[in-house]
Amino acid sequence: MSDRRFSRRTALGLTAGLGLAATVSPSLAFGAAPAPAALSAYPKGQRPRMLNVFDESTLSLPERTLATTLQGLMARRGGESLYLNLPTLGYQHWLDGLVSQYGVRTRTGDLWKTVQRSGVTGYVLFRTGTPSVNVATTLAGVTGAVAIEESLEALAIQHGLRKVLDVRDKDDRWVFETYWPRLRHDVAVEQRADIPERLRDYVTMAGTFAFFDGNSEFRAEVVDALDDDGTVIGWGDASAGEDAFIGVNSATGVKALPADHARNLSVLSGITEDRLSQHVPAQPPTPDPDAHYVSFLITDGDNIQWALGDFPTDPRWFGSPRRGEVDLGWGISPSLIDLAPSVMRWFYDQSRKDRWVVGPSGGGYMYPSRYPAAALDKHTASLARAMGRSDLSVAQIIDFDAFENTRLWSSYLKRPEIDGLIYLEYSRYDGLKGKVVWSEGKPVISARTMLWEGLDGADEASVTAELNAATRNPFSTAGYSIVVWHAWSKSVDNVLSVVDGLAPHVKVVPPDTLVRMVGKHARP
C-alpha cells in the first residue's frame, strides 16, 4: 500500500503549495473541512437552517458548478445554504422532510445574492470540456473559493469576487501530485468532467479529491493511496464491466458508493440521527411444516444516486401504487445514516409491508474475497456499527466463486448486529440455486432463482413454477428460497405476477425474516 504518513489533511485553510499565499484568504471564512463525527463514518456538513432553493433546470451548466461548490462551502458552517431541487424526483420529498421534520426554512434562491451573503470572496477559474472542472472543484475545498467557469468570469468580477487560481490548463494528476498530502485519504470522489454539478458540493464540503481517468494506471494509483477501507464515492468507467474498477478497488481495500448523479449531499449530511428504526416489525412466524418460504429482494440497493433520485417516485419500484400488497425486500446503503439520514428516515416512515436489508457488499460495493484481510475486518466493524444504528440485520454480498469461503463470512457474522448474509454470485446471481453455508453459527444463503429480463429461467412463469415445486420443509435449508429481482428490467408488478401464481403452501416473508427463520429452524 502507499505511504500513509499524510493520511488525513489537517489544515485545509493553509496555502502551502498554491504559490499564491497572499490571495487565498477566502478559505479562512469557511475553516477546515469536517472530520467524521463520533458516530459517523463519513464527513458531514453542518445542520442547515435556511435553504435558498433552486429548480436545477433554471440554472445553466456553469451556474450549477458555481452553485454546488458554493453549497459545499456554506455547508461547512451550517445555517444558510442552498438546495438544488428536481421536483419530479425524490429531491422534493427530501426538501419537504427537511422542512417538516427538521424545521429548515426555505426561500426562492437568487444565485448571485446567495454568493454575496455567503462571505466567499474568491474564485478558481476552469474551462468546460476539460479536466479542470474536477481540479477547480477540489481546490474550491482547499481555498474556500467557488469554482467559476470562464464564461461566468466577468459576472464573478462584477459581483466582487477575485481570482485565486486559474486551473484551466491543469488536470487531475497535477492536483494529486501537488495537493495529495492536504486532501482527505479516507474518501475520494470519482466523477466525470462532463457532469457539472452532481457530487461537487460534497467534494468541496469534505475537502476531498475529485478525479476521473477511466481504468488507467493513474486511477489505480489514486485508489491505492486511499486509507484501508477508504471509499470512492461516485462511479467509474463501466464500459468494460463494473468489475474492471470495482476489482481494482477491492484489491487495494477500497469500497465504492455509486453516487455520480447524487445532489445535495453536503446539505443532507448536515442532519444527524444517532439511530433509526424500521417501522414494520420483523416477526418471524411459527414455521408451518408443510410450507415453503420465499422472499423477494430487489437488486442494486447500494446505489445512492438511485435512492435519492427516481427510486422513491417511479412506479416500477418504491413508487409503485401496488407496493404494500405483499411483503417485499429492499436494499439500502447503510451509509445513508450519515450521508442522508432524513432520506433513510423517510423510507422507513413510508414502508408498509416493506423490510430493508443492506445492499452489496456491506458498507459499499466491493468483492470481499479480493479485500485484504485487515481492510475487510475494518470494513465489517464499521458496517456493523452502521447496521446497528440503522436497524438493519442482513447484508447482501456480490462476489466471484467465494461462496464456500466461510473465513470471509466470519468477518461479517462474528458481529452481533449481523444475523446472516445473502450471497449473489456475480454471474449468474442464482448460480448456486439456494445453497446455504454456515459461519459463526449463522447462515449465508444464496439466491435460488431470479427475475431478470432475457435470461433463461428468469421469467415470471419459470420462477412461479420453480417455487411451487420447491421443498416443503422449513426445518431444512431447502425449505426456503430467495428470489432476486433485477431492478433495471423488472418491477413490483412483475413480482406480484409471480406472487399471484403461487400455490397456497408457498408463503412470502421479508428477507430478514427468512434469514432469521433459517438461522433458528433449519439444520446446517
JSON list of C-alpha atoms in Angstrom, two decimals, residues 1 43 86 101 114 117 126 136 175 180-181 212 214 216 293 300 316 366 380 391 404 416 427 457 470 496:
[
{"chain": "A", "resi": 1, "resn": "MET", "atom": "CA", "xyz": [0.00, 0.00, 0.00]},
{"chain": "A", "resi": 43, "resn": "PRO", "atom": "CA", "xyz": [-17.53, 13.72, 6.75]},
{"chain": "A", "resi": 86, "resn": "LEU", "atom": "CA", "xyz": [-35.63, 18.26, -9.13]},
{"chain": "A", "resi": 101, "resn": "GLN", "atom": "CA", "xyz": [-39.23, 17.11, 10.30]},
{"chain": "A", "resi": 114, "resn": "THR", "atom": "CA", "xyz": [-26.53, 33.98, -2.23]},
{"chain": "A", "resi": 117, "resn": "ARG", "atom": "CA", "xyz": [-24.35, 36.74, 1.51]},
{"chain": "A", "resi": 126, "resn": "PHE", "atom": "CA", "xyz": [-11.86, 26.48, -15.04]},
{"chain": "A", "resi": 136, "resn": "ALA", "atom": "CA", "xyz": [-11.47, 23.57, -9.60]},
{"chain": "A", "resi": 175, "resn": "VAL", "atom": "CA", "xyz": [-3.77, 18.02, -8.27]},
{"chain": "A", "resi": 180, "resn": "TRP", "atom": "CA", "xyz": [-2.49, 14.97, -2.06]},
{"chain": "A", "resi": 181, "resn": "PRO", "atom": "CA", "xyz": [-0.96, 15.47, 1.42]},
{"chain": "A", "resi": 212, "resn": "PHE", "atom": "CA", "xyz": [-11.81, 10.64, -13.34]},
{"chain": "A", "resi": 214, "resn": "GLY", "atom": "CA", "xyz": [-11.17, 5.69, -16.85]},
{"chain": "A", "resi": 216, "resn": "SER", "atom": "CA", "xyz": [-5.96, 3.76, -16.09]},
{"chain": "A", "resi": 293, "resn": "TYR", "atom": "CA", "xyz": [-40.98, -19.85, 2.50]},
{"chain": "A", "resi": 300, "resn": "ASP", "atom": "CA", "xyz": [-28.77, -2.67, -6.62]},
{"chain": "A", "resi": 316, "resn": "ARG", "atom": "CA", "xyz": [-41.57, 0.32, -11.13]},
{"chain": "A", "resi": 366, "resn": "MET", "atom": "CA", "xyz": [-16.66, -4.37, -3.27]},
{"chain": "A", "resi": 380, "resn": "THR", "atom": "CA", "xyz": [-17.16, -5.18, 8.75]},
{"chain": "A", "resi": 391, "resn": "ASP", "atom": "CA", "xyz": [-31.92, -1.23, 12.38]},
{"chain": "A", "resi": 404, "resn": "GLU", "atom": "CA", "xyz": [-17.64, -21.65, 0.23]},
{"chain": "A", "resi": 416, "resn": "PRO", "atom": "CA", "xyz": [-23.67, -9.46, 16.77]},
{"chain": "A", "resi": 427, "resn": "SER", "atom": "CA", "xyz": [-22.84, -14.19, -12.89]},
{"chain": "A", "resi": 457, "resn": "GLY", "atom": "CA", "xyz": [-35.46, -19.50, -16.32]},
{"chain": "A", "resi": 470, "resn": "ALA", "atom": "CA", "xyz": [-39.83, -26.46, -4.14]},
{"chain": "A", "resi": 496, "resn": "LEU", "atom": "CA", "xyz": [-46.74, -9.52, -7.94]}
]
